[in-house]
């Protein structure tokens, strides 16, 4: 688990740009940092002035020895890998490679990927990789750079490409690529900002910068060093594998215990993390410590229940007290979220990861259970109107732009959209009506900025699940988990979205997978879920007290807020509309989450604005 960055172009990379790229990924990899670069055809280790460079900051989990540091090359220096992630269950394939004459210097998964590519090539390698990964693989024999992002999107990959100058820069973070973008091309993307306003995140392939793109999950890129051409392909689509999901679940959990550093598990009082903890304990991993966030607010606190679950499983449990006021960490959390991203639960997740990283370097979590088993109530809510999918959208009903629409306007907006498009209203930041009021320079905006589901309308629930697999899961849930854990050098592992498990679920009869109450199949694999009644227990949130955070902790940011955010966005957001929203919030505390989203946008754009001005490419 690491931070990666790289640059391939005709102009030399400046020392300031190289230093800034390394600085951006440093927190992701606190154990070692190295570079390999080529200057006028000669290989070296100092990227300043180089036309080609791979940079790596390492969090060492498998084989912590320096021999396993990256970038890692093959014997003759014709192949190089720069890798972030963890793949599992590859040891048998390694033995097969050794039987064919391959020599391994380490016990790391990094070297397995490198040797596997050397023996099989990219097309045959990818099906053998089970886990989470974002890697760059440089093949100097063919003059090709491969960039790959894992199937479910646990690991990030962003890039800047300019074919005319034969340039490609990539990295784990937007902030690690920005220094390699020519200063004249560092403008914010109005559509990226609109995507953030719509979804509280910016889904792939957009980022907040026009010149920086995000690689979609289950996609790979081939970049031709000679011509500068870039080709992008999808390499995976989930298909039923016919395996028993119960067997695969245990396998997925067991594989994620393998590490050369201490391992723990996040445990709340919910079903998903309890299932992971149960499968660990029932397979004999009772030496793994569990960690639970504790809140002063009894309506949010699940620590007593989590302690009961841990005790019933024989797992040690640690309660980590969460601060009631998170405003002191506001700027650092926004920085660690990389670009505009406004999930309020990022604050306690970030704080929990900070404390847990002092005890372990790997933590298993329950991410993905709701997306795999339709656990959110918004699925049920939207399915009630599934009859609408056969009707045309009533576009004429769409109301005009307004930052504070009334109930009637919101109903008209939903009626004006197709049924799949209206799904975005079930979980969103600002509606299209509100966004048109906030950013009038764009004119009429689409309902959402999501990737479309490639599925027919005969399966309404399947359509919603596919939309979430392509968008909400990789670009919201998993991005938050990656950014908040890696900010503290902590590796998060999510067995519930192991791709083999996902494909086994596709073989499960829908009546067993999609139940009322939701996730009954999962709860059946978790003794405490049954004995403690977790299946019917009301979901609790994991957000800080948002109203108090805005009214007290962040209130000092509100004077002059409209003009400041308008300036930070290069004039794209309307100052008067922002002030109108603030005034509406003063009368209606339910708007606090929207105002927090705008406050996080302001801080993120100001940080990024300073970075783009300070770094010369």
Coordinates of C-alpha atoms in Angstrom, one line a residue:
X1 CA 0.0 0.0 0.0
X2 CA 1.6 3.2 -1.1
X3 CA 1.6 6.4 -3.0
X4 CA 2.7 6.5 -6.7
X5 CA 3.5 9.2 -9.2
X6 CA 5.2 9.4 -12.6
X7 CA 6.0 11.6 -15.5
X8 CA 6.7 10.8 -19.2
X9 CA 7.2 13.7 -21.6
X10 CA 9.5 15.5 -23.9
X11 CA 10.2 18.5 -21.7
X12 CA 12.3 17.9 -18.5
X13 CA 10.5 17.8 -15.2
X14 CA 11.5 20.7 -13.0
X15 CA 13.0 20.1 -9.6
X16 CA 10.2 22.0 -7.9
X17 CA 7.6 19.9 -9.7
X18 CA 9.3 16.6 -8.8
X19 CA 9.6 17.7 -5.2
X20 CA 5.9 18.6 -5.0
X21 CA 4.8 15.3 -6.6
X22 CA 6.8 13.4 -4.0
X23 CA 5.5 15.6 -1.2
X24 CA 1.9 14.9 -2.2
X25 CA 2.2 11.1 -1.8
X26 CA 4.5 11.2 1.2
X27 CA 1.8 10.5 3.8
X28 CA 0.6 7.5 1.9
X29 CA 4.0 5.8 2.2
X30 CA 5.9 6.7 5.4
X31 CA 8.4 3.8 5.3
X32 CA 10.5 4.5 2.2
X33 CA 10.6 6.7 -0.9
X34 CA 12.5 6.2 -4.1
X35 CA 12.5 7.2 -7.7
X36 CA 13.9 5.8 -11.0
X37 CA 14.2 8.2 -13.9
X38 CA 15.7 8.6 -17.3
X39 CA 17.5 11.8 -18.4
X40 CA 18.7 11.8 -22.0
X41 CA 18.4 8.1 -22.1
X42 CA 20.5 7.5 -19.0
X43 CA 18.9 5.9 -15.9
X44 CA 19.2 7.6 -12.5
X45 CA 17.4 8.2 -9.2
X46 CA 16.9 12.0 -9.2
X47 CA 13.7 13.0 -11.1
X48 CA 14.6 16.7 -11.4
X49 CA 15.4 17.4 -15.0
X50 CA 14.4 14.0 -16.2
X51 CA 12.1 13.3 -19.2
X52 CA 10.8 10.1 -17.6
X53 CA 10.3 9.3 -13.9
X54 CA 8.6 6.8 -11.6
X55 CA 8.2 7.9 -8.0
X56 CA 7.1 5.8 -5.0
X57 CA 6.4 6.3 -1.3
X58 CA 6.0 3.0 0.4
X59 CA 3.9 1.6 3.2
X60 CA 5.6 -1.7 3.7
X61 CA 3.1 -4.5 4.4
X62 CA 4.5 -7.6 2.6
X63 CA 8.2 -8.2 2.9
X64 CA 9.2 -4.9 4.6
X65 CA 12.9 -5.3 3.6
X66 CA 14.5 -2.7 1.4
X67 CA 14.8 -5.3 -1.3
X68 CA 11.1 -5.0 -1.9
X69 CA 11.1 -1.2 -2.2
X70 CA 9.9 0.4 -5.4
X71 CA 10.1 1.3 -8.2
X72 CA 11.1 -2.3 -8.8
X73 CA 12.8 -3.4 -12.0
X74 CA 13.6 -6.8 -13.6
X75 CA 17.1 -8.1 -14.0
X76 CA 18.0 -6.2 -17.2
X77 CA 16.1 -3.0 -16.4
X78 CA 13.7 -3.3 -19.3
X79 CA 10.6 -3.6 -17.0
X80 CA 9.6 -1.4 -14.1
X81 CA 6.7 -1.4 -11.7
X82 CA 5.3 1.4 -9.5
X83 CA 2.5 -0.1 -7.5
X84 CA -0.1 0.8 -4.8
X85 CA -2.3 -1.9 -3.4
X86 CA -2.4 -5.5 -2.2
X87 CA -3.1 -8.7 -4.1
X88 CA -3.9 -11.9 -2.4
X89 CA -3.6 -15.7 -3.0
X90 CA -0.9 -15.5 -5.7
X91 CA 1.6 -17.9 -4.1
X92 CA 0.6 -20.9 -6.2
X93 CA 1.1 -18.8 -9.4
X94 CA 4.5 -17.7 -8.1
X95 CA 5.5 -21.4 -7.6
X96 CA 4.4 -22.0 -11.2
X97 CA 6.6 -19.2 -12.4
X98 CA 9.6 -20.5 -10.4
X99 CA 9.1 -23.9 -12.0
X100 CA 9.4 -22.2 -15.4
X101 CA 12.7 -20.6 -14.3
X102 CA 11.7 -17.3 -12.8
X103 CA 13.9 -16.1 -9.9
X104 CA 12.4 -14.1 -7.0
X105 CA 14.4 -11.9 -4.7
X106 CA 11.5 -11.0 -2.4
X107 CA 8.3 -12.4 -1.0
X108 CA 6.3 -9.3 -2.1
X109 CA 3.2 -9.2 -4.3
X110 CA 5.0 -6.3 -6.2
X111 CA 7.5 -8.7 -7.5
X112 CA 4.8 -11.3 -8.4
X113 CA 3.1 -8.7 -10.6
X114 CA 6.4 -7.8 -12.3
X115 CA 7.4 -11.4 -12.9
X116 CA 3.9 -12.3 -14.0
X117 CA 3.9 -9.5 -16.6
X118 CA 7.3 -10.6 -17.8
X119 CA 6.1 -14.1 -18.3
X120 CA 2.5 -13.6 -19.5
X121 CA 1.9 -10.0 -20.6
X122 CA -0.8 -7.6 -19.4
X123 CA -3.8 -9.5 -20.9
X124 CA -3.0 -12.8 -19.2
X125 CA -1.7 -11.2 -16.0
X126 CA -4.9 -9.2 -14.9
X127 CA -7.2 -12.2 -14.5
X128 CA -4.7 -13.6 -12.0
X129 CA -4.7 -10.5 -9.7
X130 CA -7.2 -10.7 -6.9
X131 CA -7.3 -7.7 -4.6
X132 CA -6.9 -3.9 -4.8
X133 CA -4.4 -2.2 -7.0
X134 CA -3.4 0.8 -9.0
X135 CA -0.1 0.4 -10.8
X136 CA 2.1 1.7 -13.6
X137 CA 4.1 -0.9 -15.5
X138 CA 6.8 0.4 -17.8
X139 CA 7.9 -1.9 -20.6
X140 CA 10.9 -0.4 -22.3
X141 CA 11.0 -3.3 -24.7
X142 CA 7.8 -2.2 -26.4
X143 CA 7.9 1.4 -25.5
X144 CA 4.6 1.2 -23.5
X145 CA 3.5 2.4 -20.2
X146 CA 0.5 0.5 -18.7
X147 CA -1.7 2.1 -16.0
X148 CA -4.3 -0.2 -14.3
X149 CA -7.0 0.4 -11.7
X150 CA -8.6 -2.5 -9.8
X151 CA -12.0 -4.0 -10.6
X152 CA -14.0 -2.5 -7.8
X153 CA -12.1 0.8 -7.6
X154 CA -10.5 0.6 -4.1
X155 CA -7.3 2.2 -5.3
X156 CA -7.1 5.6 -7.1
X157 CA -5.4 6.5 -10.3
X158 CA -5.5 10.0 -11.9
X159 CA -3.5 11.2 -14.9
X160 CA -2.8 14.1 -17.3
X161 CA -2.4 13.4 -21.0
X162 CA -1.3 15.6 -23.9
X163 CA -0.8 13.7 -27.1
X164 CA 0.7 16.7 -28.9
X165 CA 3.6 16.9 -26.5
X166 CA 3.7 13.1 -25.9
X167 CA 3.2 13.7 -22.2
X168 CA 1.6 11.5 -19.6
X169 CA 1.7 12.2 -15.8
X170 CA 0.0 10.0 -13.3
X171 CA -0.4 9.5 -9.6
X172 CA -2.5 8.4 -6.6
X173 CA -3.7 11.9 -6.0
X174 CA -4.8 14.9 -8.0
X175 CA -2.2 16.8 -6.0
X176 CA 0.5 14.4 -7.1
X177 CA -0.2 15.1 -10.8
X178 CA -0.9 18.8 -10.7
X179 CA 2.8 19.8 -10.5
X180 CA 3.4 18.1 -13.9
X181 CA 0.6 19.9 -15.6
X182 CA 1.8 23.0 -17.5
X183 CA 0.8 26.2 -15.5
X184 CA -1.3 27.5 -18.3
X185 CA -3.5 24.4 -18.2
X186 CA -4.3 24.3 -14.5
X187 CA -7.8 25.8 -14.7
X188 CA -10.7 24.3 -12.7
X189 CA -13.3 22.3 -14.6
X190 CA -16.8 23.8 -14.4
X191 CA -18.2 20.4 -15.0
X192 CA -16.0 18.9 -12.3
X193 CA -17.3 21.5 -9.8
X194 CA -20.9 20.8 -11.0
X195 CA -20.3 17.1 -10.4
X196 CA -19.1 17.8 -6.9
X197 CA -22.2 19.9 -6.2
X198 CA -24.4 17.1 -7.5
X199 CA -22.7 14.2 -5.8
X200 CA -20.5 15.5 -3.0
X201 CA -17.7 13.8 -4.9
X202 CA -16.4 14.1 -8.5
X203 CA -17.0 10.7 -10.2
X204 CA -14.6 9.3 -12.8
X205 CA -13.5 10.2 -15.3
X206 CA -13.6 13.9 -14.2
X207 CA -11.6 15.7 -11.5
X208 CA -11.8 19.3 -10.4
X209 CA -9.1 20.2 -13.1
X210 CA -9.9 20.1 -16.8
X211 CA -6.4 18.7 -17.6
X212 CA -6.5 15.8 -15.0
X213 CA -8.7 12.8 -15.4
X214 CA -9.5 9.8 -13.2
X215 CA -9.2 6.3 -14.5
X216 CA -12.4 4.4 -14.0
X217 CA -12.5 1.2 -12.0
X218 CA -11.8 -2.0 -14.0
X219 CA -10.1 0.0 -16.7
X220 CA -6.5 0.1 -18.0
X221 CA -4.5 2.5 -20.1
X222 CA -1.7 1.9 -22.6
X223 CA 0.5 4.9 -23.4
X224 CA 2.8 4.7 -26.4
X225 CA 6.0 6.6 -25.4
X226 CA 7.0 7.2 -29.0
X227 CA 3.7 8.6 -30.4
X228 CA 2.1 9.9 -27.2
X229 CA -1.1 8.1 -28.1
X230 CA -3.2 6.8 -25.2
X231 CA -5.7 3.9 -25.4
X232 CA -8.1 3.1 -22.6
X233 CA -10.0 -0.2 -22.2
X234 CA -12.3 -1.9 -19.7
X235 CA -10.9 -5.3 -18.7
X236 CA -13.6 -6.7 -16.4
X237 CA -17.3 -6.9 -16.0
X238 CA -18.8 -9.1 -13.2
X239 CA -20.2 -12.4 -14.4
X240 CA -21.6 -15.3 -12.3
X241 CA -18.8 -17.8 -11.3
X242 CA -21.1 -20.5 -9.9
X243 CA -19.2 -20.7 -6.6
X244 CA -20.7 -21.0 -3.1
X245 CA -20.8 -17.4 -1.7
X246 CA -20.4 -18.6 1.9
X247 CA -17.2 -20.5 1.0
X248 CA -15.9 -17.5 -1.0
X249 CA -16.6 -15.1 1.8
X250 CA -14.5 -17.0 4.3
X251 CA -11.8 -17.3 1.6
X252 CA -11.9 -13.5 1.0
X253 CA -11.6 -12.8 4.7
X254 CA -8.8 -15.3 5.3
X255 CA -6.7 -14.0 2.4
X256 CA -6.9 -10.5 3.8
X257 CA -5.2 -11.5 7.1
X258 CA -1.9 -12.1 5.3
X259 CA 0.6 -9.4 6.2
X260 CA 4.0 -8.9 7.7
X261 CA 2.7 -6.0 9.9
X262 CA 0.0 -6.0 12.6
X263 CA -3.6 -6.5 11.5
X264 CA -6.8 -5.2 13.0
X265 CA -10.5 -4.9 12.2
X266 CA -12.9 -1.9 12.2
X267 CA -16.0 -3.0 14.2
X268 CA -19.2 -0.9 14.6
X269 CA -22.6 -2.2 15.7
X270 CA -23.7 -2.8 12.2
X271 CA -24.1 -6.0 10.2
X272 CA -21.3 -5.6 7.6
X273 CA -18.3 -5.1 10.0
X274 CA -19.8 -7.7 12.4
X275 CA -19.9 -10.3 9.6
X276 CA -16.2 -9.6 8.8
X277 CA -15.3 -9.9 12.5
X278 CA -17.4 -13.1 12.9
X279 CA -15.8 -14.8 9.9
X280 CA -12.3 -13.9 11.3
X281 CA -13.1 -15.3 14.7
X282 CA -14.8 -18.5 13.4
X283 CA -11.7 -19.2 11.4
X284 CA -9.5 -18.9 14.5
X285 CA -8.2 -15.3 14.1
X286 CA -9.0 -14.3 17.6
X287 CA -5.7 -12.6 18.1
X288 CA -6.8 -9.8 15.8
X289 CA -7.8 -6.6 17.7
X290 CA -11.0 -4.8 16.9
X291 CA -11.4 -1.0 16.9
X292 CA -14.6 1.0 17.5
X293 CA -15.4 4.7 17.3
X294 CA -17.0 6.0 20.4
X295 CA -19.3 9.1 20.4
X296 CA -20.6 11.2 23.2
X297 CA -24.0 11.3 21.5
X298 CA -25.9 8.2 22.6
X299 CA -27.9 8.3 19.3
X300 CA -24.7 7.7 17.3
X301 CA -22.6 5.7 19.7
X302 CA -22.4 2.0 19.0
X303 CA -19.4 1.2 21.1
X304 CA -21.2 -0.7 23.8
X305 CA -22.9 -2.9 21.2
X306 CA -19.6 -3.4 19.4
X307 CA -18.0 -4.4 22.7
X308 CA -20.7 -7.0 23.1
X309 CA -20.1 -8.4 19.6
X310 CA -16.4 -8.5 20.1
X311 CA -16.8 -10.3 23.5
X312 CA -19.1 -12.9 22.0
X313 CA -16.5 -13.6 19.4
X314 CA -13.5 -13.6 21.7
X315 CA -11.9 -10.6 19.9
X316 CA -10.1 -7.9 21.9
X317 CA -11.9 -4.5 21.5
X318 CA -10.7 -1.0 21.7
X319 CA -13.0 2.0 22.0
X320 CA -11.6 5.1 20.3
X321 CA -13.2 8.3 21.6
X322 CA -14.3 10.7 18.9
X323 CA -14.0 14.4 19.5
X324 CA -17.4 16.2 19.4
X325 CA -15.9 19.2 17.7
X326 CA -13.9 18.3 14.6
X327 CA -13.4 21.9 13.3
X328 CA -9.7 21.9 14.5
X329 CA -8.9 19.2 12.0
X330 CA -11.0 20.7 9.2
X331 CA -8.2 22.0 7.0
X332 CA -6.1 18.9 7.3
X333 CA -9.0 16.6 6.6
X334 CA -9.9 18.6 3.5
X335 CA -6.3 18.4 2.4
X336 CA -6.2 14.7 2.9
X337 CA -9.4 14.3 0.8
X338 CA -7.2 15.6 -2.1
X339 CA -9.9 17.5 -4.1
X340 CA -13.4 18.6 -3.3
X341 CA -15.2 15.7 -1.4
X342 CA -17.9 16.3 1.2
X343 CA -18.9 13.1 2.9
X344 CA -19.3 14.2 6.6
X345 CA -18.4 10.8 7.8
X346 CA -14.9 11.4 6.5
X347 CA -14.2 13.3 9.7
X348 CA -14.7 10.5 12.2
X349 CA -13.3 7.9 9.8
X350 CA -10.1 10.1 9.4
X351 CA -9.9 10.5 13.2
X352 CA -10.4 6.8 13.8
X353 CA -7.7 5.8 11.3
X354 CA -5.3 8.2 12.9
X355 CA -5.6 6.5 16.3
X356 CA -5.8 2.9 14.9
X357 CA -2.6 3.5 12.9
X358 CA -0.7 3.8 16.2
X359 CA -1.5 0.1 16.9
X360 CA -1.8 -1.7 13.5
X361 CA -0.8 -1.1 9.9
X362 CA -3.6 -3.1 8.3
X363 CA -7.3 -3.0 9.1
X364 CA -10.2 -5.0 7.7
X365 CA -13.5 -3.2 7.2
X366 CA -17.1 -3.9 6.2
X367 CA -17.3 -1.6 3.2
X368 CA -19.6 -2.7 0.3
X369 CA -22.2 -4.7 2.2
X370 CA -25.0 -2.3 1.4
X371 CA -24.0 -2.0 -2.3
X372 CA -23.8 -5.8 -2.7
X373 CA -27.1 -6.6 -0.9
X374 CA -29.2 -3.5 -1.5
X375 CA -29.1 -2.5 2.1
X376 CA -29.8 1.2 1.8
X377 CA -33.5 2.2 2.2
X378 CA -33.1 4.5 -0.8
X379 CA -33.2 1.3 -3.0
X380 CA -36.6 0.5 -1.7
X381 CA -37.8 4.1 -1.9
X382 CA -36.8 4.4 -5.6
X383 CA -38.2 1.0 -6.6
X384 CA -41.6 2.2 -5.5
X385 CA -41.6 4.4 -8.6
X386 CA -40.1 1.8 -10.9
X387 CA -43.3 1.9 -13.0
X388 CA -42.0 5.3 -14.3
X389 CA -39.1 3.7 -16.2
X390 CA -41.5 3.0 -19.1
X391 CA -42.6 6.6 -19.3
X392 CA -40.8 9.4 -21.1
X393 CA -39.3 12.2 -19.0
X394 CA -41.5 15.2 -18.7
X395 CA -38.8 17.7 -19.4
X396 CA -41.2 20.6 -19.7
X397 CA -41.9 20.4 -16.0
X398 CA -38.3 21.2 -15.0
X399 CA -38.2 24.3 -12.9
X400 CA -35.8 27.2 -13.4
X401 CA -32.6 27.5 -11.4
X402 CA -33.0 28.3 -7.8
X403 CA -30.6 27.7 -4.9
X404 CA -33.5 27.2 -2.4
X405 CA -36.3 25.4 -4.3
X406 CA -39.5 24.6 -2.5
X407 CA -41.2 21.2 -2.2
X408 CA -43.3 21.7 -5.3
X409 CA -40.2 22.6 -7.4
X410 CA -38.4 19.5 -6.2
X411 CA -41.3 17.3 -7.2
X412 CA -41.5 18.9 -10.6
X413 CA -37.7 18.3 -11.0
X414 CA -38.1 14.6 -10.2
X415 CA -41.1 14.3 -12.6
X416 CA -39.0 16.0 -15.4
X417 CA -36.3 13.3 -15.2
X418 CA -36.3 9.7 -16.5
X419 CA -36.5 7.1 -13.8
X420 CA -32.8 6.1 -13.8
X421 CA -31.8 9.8 -13.8
X422 CA -34.0 10.5 -10.8
X423 CA -32.0 7.9 -8.9
X424 CA -29.4 10.7 -8.4
X425 CA -31.9 12.6 -6.3
X426 CA -32.1 9.8 -3.7
X427 CA -28.6 10.6 -2.6
X428 CA -27.1 13.8 -3.8
X429 CA -25.7 17.1 -2.8
X430 CA -27.5 19.8 -4.7
X431 CA -30.2 19.2 -7.3
X432 CA -29.9 20.4 -10.9
X433 CA -32.2 23.3 -10.0
X434 CA -30.0 24.4 -7.1
X435 CA -26.8 23.9 -9.1
X436 CA -28.0 26.1 -11.9
X437 CA -28.6 28.8 -9.3
X438 CA -25.2 28.3 -7.8
X439 CA -23.2 28.1 -11.0
X440 CA -25.2 30.0 -13.6
X441 CA -22.3 30.1 -16.1
X442 CA -23.0 26.5 -17.0
X443 CA -26.6 27.2 -18.0
X444 CA -28.8 24.1 -18.0
X445 CA -27.0 21.2 -16.3
X446 CA -27.8 17.4 -16.4
X447 CA -29.4 15.6 -13.5
X448 CA -26.1 13.9 -12.6
X449 CA -22.5 13.4 -13.7
X450 CA -22.5 9.7 -13.3
X451 CA -21.4 6.9 -15.7
X452 CA -24.4 5.2 -17.1
X453 CA -25.4 1.6 -16.3
X454 CA -25.0 -0.7 -19.2
X455 CA -28.0 -2.8 -18.4
X456 CA -31.6 -3.1 -19.8
X457 CA -34.6 -1.8 -18.0
X458 CA -36.1 -5.2 -17.3
X459 CA -34.2 -5.4 -13.9
X460 CA -34.9 -2.2 -12.0
X461 CA -32.9 -3.1 -8.9
X462 CA -30.1 -4.4 -11.1
X463 CA -30.0 -1.0 -12.7
X464 CA -29.6 0.8 -9.4
X465 CA -27.0 -1.6 -8.1
X466 CA -25.0 -1.2 -11.4
X467 CA -25.2 2.6 -11.1
X468 CA -23.7 2.3 -7.6
X469 CA -21.0 -0.2 -8.6
X470 CA -19.8 2.2 -11.3
X471 CA -20.1 5.4 -9.4
X472 CA -21.2 5.6 -5.7
X473 CA -19.1 2.7 -4.5
X474 CA -15.7 3.4 -6.1
X475 CA -15.9 7.2 -6.2
X476 CA -17.6 7.8 -2.8
X477 CA -17.4 5.0 -0.3
X478 CA -14.1 3.4 -1.4
X479 CA -12.4 6.8 -2.2
X480 CA -13.3 8.0 1.3
X481 CA -11.9 4.8 2.9
X482 CA -8.7 5.0 0.9
X483 CA -8.0 8.7 1.5
X484 CA -8.8 8.7 5.2
X485 CA -6.8 5.6 6.0
X486 CA -3.8 6.2 3.8
X487 CA -3.5 9.8 5.2
X488 CA -2.2 8.0 8.3
X489 CA -0.2 5.2 6.6
X490 CA -3.0 2.6 7.4
X491 CA -4.0 0.0 4.8
X492 CA -7.7 -0.8 4.7
X493 CA -8.9 -4.1 3.3
X494 CA -12.6 -4.8 2.3
X495 CA -13.4 -8.5 1.9
X496 CA -17.1 -7.9 1.1
X497 CA -16.1 -6.5 -2.3
X498 CA -13.6 -9.1 -3.2
X499 CA -14.3 -9.6 -6.9
X500 CA -14.6 -13.4 -6.6
X501 CA -17.2 -12.9 -3.9
X502 CA -19.0 -10.3 -6.0
X503 CA -19.2 -12.8 -8.9
X504 CA -20.3 -15.6 -6.6
X505 CA -23.2 -13.4 -5.4
X506 CA -24.3 -13.0 -9.0
X507 CA -25.0 -16.8 -8.9
X508 CA -27.1 -16.4 -5.7
X509 CA -30.9 -16.5 -6.2
X510 CA -32.3 -13.0 -5.9
X511 CA -34.7 -14.1 -3.2
X512 CA -31.8 -15.1 -1.0
X513 CA -29.7 -12.0 -1.8
X514 CA -32.3 -9.3 -1.7
X515 CA -34.5 -9.7 1.4
X516 CA -36.6 -7.7 3.8
X517 CA -35.1 -6.9 6.2
X518 CA -32.0 -6.4 4.0
X519 CA -28.9 -8.4 4.3
X520 CA -30.4 -11.5 5.9
X521 CA -28.0 -13.7 4.0
X522 CA -25.1 -11.8 5.5
X523 CA -26.6 -11.9 9.0
X524 CA -26.9 -15.7 8.7
X525 CA -23.0 -15.8 8.6
X526 CA -22.7 -13.8 11.8
X527 CA -23.8 -15.4 15.1
X528 CA -23.9 -12.1 17.0
X529 CA -26.1 -10.6 14.2
X530 CA -28.7 -13.1 15.1
X531 CA -28.3 -13.3 18.9
X532 CA -28.2 -9.5 19.3
X533 CA -30.9 -8.7 16.7
X534 CA -28.7 -6.6 14.4
X535 CA -30.8 -7.5 11.4
X536 CA -33.8 -5.5 12.6
X537 CA -31.9 -2.8 14.4
X538 CA -32.2 0.7 13.1
X539 CA -29.2 2.0 11.2
X540 CA -27.2 4.7 12.9
X541 CA -25.2 7.3 11.1
X542 CA -21.5 7.9 11.3
X543 CA -21.5 11.6 10.8
X544 CA -20.3 14.3 13.2
X545 CA -23.0 16.6 14.6
X546 CA -23.3 18.6 11.4
X547 CA -25.5 21.5 12.6
X548 CA -23.2 22.1 15.6
X549 CA -20.1 21.9 13.4
X550 CA -21.4 24.5 11.0
X551 CA -23.0 26.8 13.6
X552 CA -20.2 26.8 16.0
X553 CA -16.9 25.3 14.7
X554 CA -17.1 26.8 11.2
X555 CA -19.2 29.9 11.7
X556 CA -16.1 32.2 11.5
X557 CA -15.8 31.2 7.9
X558 CA -19.2 32.7 6.9
X559 CA -18.5 36.5 6.8
X560 CA -17.8 37.3 3.2
X561 CA -18.3 33.6 2.2
X562 CA -20.0 34.2 -1.1
X563 CA -17.3 36.5 -2.5
X564 CA -14.6 34.3 -1.2
X565 CA -16.0 31.1 -2.7
X566 CA -16.7 32.9 -6.0
X567 CA -13.1 34.0 -6.2
X568 CA -11.8 30.6 -5.2
X569 CA -13.8 29.0 -8.0
X570 CA -12.4 31.5 -10.6
X571 CA -15.7 33.2 -10.7
X572 CA -17.7 30.1 -11.6
X573 CA -19.9 30.2 -8.5
X574 CA -22.2 33.1 -8.0
X575 CA -21.5 35.1 -4.8
X576 CA -25.1 36.4 -4.4
X577 CA -26.5 32.9 -4.7
X578 CA -24.1 31.6 -2.1
X579 CA -25.1 34.4 0.3
X580 CA -28.8 33.6 -0.4
X581 CA -28.1 30.0 0.6
X582 CA -26.4 31.1 3.8
X583 CA -29.3 33.3 4.7
X584 CA -31.7 30.4 4.1
X585 CA -29.6 28.2 6.3
X586 CA -29.8 30.7 9.1
X587 CA -33.6 30.1 9.1
X588 CA -33.5 26.4 8.3
X589 CA -30.9 24.2 10.1
X590 CA -31.7 21.3 7.7
X591 CA -29.6 23.0 5.1
X592 CA -26.4 22.5 7.3
X593 CA -25.2 19.6 5.2
X594 CA -25.4 21.6 2.0
X595 CA -23.6 24.5 3.7
X596 CA -20.9 22.2 4.9
X597 CA -20.5 21.0 1.3
X598 CA -19.9 24.5 0.2
X599 CA -17.5 25.2 3.0
X600 CA -15.5 22.2 2.1
X601 CA -15.5 23.2 -1.5
X602 CA -14.2 26.7 -0.5
X603 CA -11.3 25.3 1.5
X604 CA -10.4 22.7 -1.1
X605 CA -10.4 25.2 -4.0
X606 CA -8.3 27.6 -1.9
X607 CA -5.7 25.0 -1.1
X608 CA -5.6 23.8 -4.7
X609 CA -5.4 27.4 -5.9
X610 CA -2.3 28.0 -3.8
X611 CA -0.7 24.8 -5.1
X612 CA -1.3 25.5 -8.7
X613 CA 0.2 29.0 -8.3
X614 CA 3.2 27.9 -6.2
X615 CA 4.5 25.1 -8.5
X616 CA 6.2 25.7 -11.8
X617 CA 6.2 22.7 -14.1

